[in-house]
Coordinates of C-alpha atoms in Angstrom, one line a residue:
M1 CA 126.9 8.5 -38.1
R2 CA 127.7 11.6 -40.4
R3 CA 124.4 11.4 -41.9
L4 CA 122.7 11.6 -38.6
S5 CA 124.8 14.6 -37.6
R6 CA 124.1 16.4 -40.9
A7 CA 120.4 15.6 -40.6
L8 CA 120.4 17.1 -37.0
A9 CA 122.3 20.1 -38.3
A10 CA 119.8 20.7 -41.0
V11 CA 116.8 20.3 -38.7
T12 CA 118.5 22.8 -36.3
L13 CA 119.2 25.3 -38.9
A14 CA 115.6 25.0 -40.3
G15 CA 114.2 25.6 -36.8
A16 CA 116.4 28.7 -36.4
G17 CA 115.2 30.1 -39.6
L18 CA 111.5 29.5 -38.7
L19 CA 112.4 31.3 -35.1
A20 CA 113.9 34.2 -37.0
T21 CA 110.9 34.9 -39.1
T22 CA 108.3 34.4 -36.4
V23 CA 106.3 37.6 -35.7
P24 CA 105.5 38.2 -32.0
A25 CA 101.8 37.8 -31.2
G26 CA 100.9 41.4 -30.5
A27 CA 102.8 42.7 -33.5
A28 CA 100.7 43.7 -36.6
T29 CA 102.3 42.9 -39.9
D30 CA 99.5 44.1 -42.2
G31 CA 96.8 45.5 -39.7
S32 CA 94.9 42.2 -39.8
A33 CA 92.8 41.1 -36.9
P34 CA 94.8 37.9 -35.7
A35 CA 97.5 40.3 -34.3
A36 CA 94.9 42.3 -32.3
A37 CA 93.3 39.1 -30.9
A38 CA 96.2 38.2 -28.8
K39 CA 96.0 41.6 -27.2
C40 CA 92.6 41.1 -26.3
E41 CA 93.1 37.9 -24.2
A42 CA 91.9 39.1 -20.5
G43 CA 92.7 36.5 -17.8
W44 CA 91.2 39.2 -15.4
G45 CA 88.3 37.0 -14.1
S46 CA 85.1 38.3 -12.6
L47 CA 85.2 37.9 -9.0
L48 CA 85.5 40.5 -6.3
K49 CA 88.2 43.0 -6.3
T50 CA 89.2 45.2 -3.3
A51 CA 91.8 47.5 -1.9
R52 CA 91.8 49.5 1.3
T53 CA 92.7 53.3 1.8
S54 CA 93.4 55.6 4.7
A55 CA 92.7 58.8 2.7
Y56 CA 89.4 59.8 1.9
K57 CA 89.4 62.5 -1.0
P58 CA 86.4 64.1 -2.9
L59 CA 85.4 62.3 -6.2
L60 CA 85.7 65.0 -8.8
D61 CA 84.4 63.3 -12.0
I62 CA 83.4 59.9 -13.6
R63 CA 84.3 59.3 -17.3
A64 CA 83.7 56.4 -19.7
G65 CA 85.7 55.3 -22.7
K66 CA 85.4 52.8 -25.4
H67 CA 88.6 50.7 -26.2
E68 CA 89.3 47.8 -28.7
C69 CA 89.2 45.0 -26.1
F70 CA 87.1 46.7 -23.3
D71 CA 84.9 49.4 -22.1
R72 CA 86.5 51.6 -19.2
L73 CA 85.1 53.7 -16.5
V74 CA 87.4 56.3 -14.7
F75 CA 87.0 57.8 -11.3
D76 CA 88.8 61.0 -10.9
V77 CA 89.7 61.6 -7.2
Q78 CA 91.1 65.0 -5.9
G79 CA 94.7 64.9 -5.1
I80 CA 95.3 61.6 -3.4
G81 CA 99.2 61.9 -3.4
D82 CA 100.9 58.7 -2.6
H83 CA 97.8 57.0 -1.0
R84 CA 95.9 54.1 -2.5
I85 CA 92.1 54.7 -3.6
G86 CA 90.1 52.2 -1.7
Y87 CA 87.5 50.3 -3.7
R88 CA 85.1 47.2 -3.7
V89 CA 84.1 46.1 -7.2
E90 CA 81.8 43.0 -7.8
Y91 CA 78.9 41.6 -9.7
V92 CA 75.7 41.9 -7.7
D93 CA 72.1 40.6 -8.1
Q94 CA 70.7 44.0 -7.5
L95 CA 72.2 47.5 -6.8
R96 CA 70.9 49.0 -3.5
Q97 CA 71.3 52.5 -2.1
D98 CA 73.6 52.8 1.0
G99 CA 71.5 54.1 4.0
S100 CA 68.1 53.3 2.7
G101 CA 68.7 49.9 1.1
D102 CA 66.3 50.9 -1.7
P103 CA 67.0 49.0 -4.9
I104 CA 68.1 50.9 -7.9
P105 CA 67.3 49.4 -11.2
V106 CA 70.1 48.9 -13.7
A107 CA 69.7 47.8 -17.3
G108 CA 71.8 45.0 -18.8
G109 CA 72.6 41.3 -18.2
A110 CA 74.6 41.8 -15.1
V111 CA 75.2 44.6 -12.7
L112 CA 78.8 45.5 -11.7
A113 CA 78.6 47.5 -8.3
V114 CA 81.6 49.8 -7.9
R115 CA 82.2 51.3 -4.5
V116 CA 85.0 53.9 -4.3
S117 CA 86.5 55.3 -1.0
A118 CA 86.0 59.0 -2.2
P119 CA 82.7 60.8 -1.4
S120 CA 80.9 63.0 -4.0
Y121 CA 81.3 65.8 -1.5
D122 CA 84.2 67.6 0.2
P123 CA 84.3 65.8 3.8
N124 CA 85.7 69.0 5.1
T125 CA 82.9 71.6 3.9
G126 CA 80.2 69.3 2.7
E127 CA 80.1 71.1 -0.7
V128 CA 79.2 68.7 -3.6
R129 CA 82.0 67.9 -5.9
Y130 CA 80.5 65.2 -8.1
P131 CA 76.6 65.9 -8.9
G132 CA 75.4 62.4 -8.6
H133 CA 71.8 61.7 -7.9
A134 CA 70.5 58.3 -6.7
G135 CA 68.8 56.2 -9.1
Q136 CA 70.0 58.5 -12.0
P137 CA 72.7 58.0 -14.8
L138 CA 75.9 59.1 -14.2
T139 CA 76.5 62.8 -14.9
G140 CA 78.1 63.4 -18.2
V141 CA 78.5 59.7 -19.1
D142 CA 77.1 58.8 -22.6
L143 CA 77.3 55.3 -23.5
T144 CA 76.3 55.4 -27.0
G145 CA 78.3 52.9 -29.2
F146 CA 79.7 51.1 -26.3
K147 CA 80.2 47.1 -26.7
T148 CA 80.0 46.1 -23.2
F149 CA 78.5 48.8 -21.1
Q150 CA 74.8 49.3 -21.2
D151 CA 73.8 51.5 -18.4
T152 CA 75.2 53.4 -15.4
R153 CA 73.4 54.4 -12.2
F154 CA 74.5 56.8 -9.3
A155 CA 73.5 54.8 -6.0
S156 CA 74.8 56.8 -3.1
S157 CA 77.6 58.9 -1.4
F158 CA 77.4 57.6 2.1
E159 CA 80.1 57.8 5.0
G160 CA 82.9 58.6 2.7
E161 CA 82.3 56.1 -0.2
T162 CA 80.5 56.5 -3.4
L163 CA 78.6 53.5 -5.0
V164 CA 77.6 53.4 -8.7
G165 CA 76.2 50.4 -10.8
V166 CA 77.4 49.6 -14.2
G167 CA 74.9 47.5 -16.3
V168 CA 77.0 45.3 -18.8
R169 CA 76.0 42.6 -21.3
A170 CA 77.0 39.6 -19.0
R171 CA 79.4 38.8 -16.2
L172 CA 82.3 39.4 -18.2
P173 CA 86.0 39.6 -16.5
F174 CA 87.2 42.9 -15.3
R175 CA 90.1 44.6 -13.8
V176 CA 90.7 47.4 -11.4
F177 CA 93.9 49.6 -11.1
Q178 CA 95.0 53.1 -10.0
E179 CA 96.9 55.7 -12.0
R180 CA 97.9 58.6 -10.0
N181 CA 94.5 60.0 -8.7
H182 CA 92.3 57.8 -11.1
L183 CA 90.7 54.6 -10.3
V184 CA 90.1 52.6 -13.5
V185 CA 87.7 49.8 -14.0
D186 CA 87.8 47.9 -17.3
V187 CA 85.2 45.2 -18.4
A188 CA 86.3 43.2 -21.2
H189 CA 84.1 42.9 -24.2
S190 CA 84.5 38.9 -24.2
W191 CA 85.9 36.0 -22.3
R192 CA 87.5 34.8 -25.4
P193 CA 90.2 36.4 -27.6
Q194 CA 88.6 38.5 -30.2
G195 CA 89.7 38.7 -33.7

């Protein structure tokens, strides 16, 4: 009985020692890629994501950024306050201009349609706030060196909403969230952890 108790105590102490020396998955000990791999896991999925709004404020700018695990598109909306920015983001077979229904070609393996409840003009004055032109790349967005984004196209600003298309390598997982007056769309570089 004593031998069994000593054996269990030894196993317990050994296990405690292992736990004490285990490094969390996200912590980098020597700058190696395995620590970053856990960080790049994205359970975002690739299905439709939506949110409603009650405040339609003008779209001021659209920016793109490269990150370690994803490419990012940011929509800057004028002073939205505590309101939510409405959106509808989904993969489509073809991007179509609102109103006319004309197809807009977008390069890439898949097309992500991003509809934001923010017109490219001031709803009160009609003044243009974001200079988008149907079928043209997004103004000021340079995708040189991006891993996932391959193309962007302005589709329309119609009845209080702006529609753009993003050409991506494939139907990769994406997420959509709001930070203050910014609507953020991230598209992962891969379905699997990257290392």
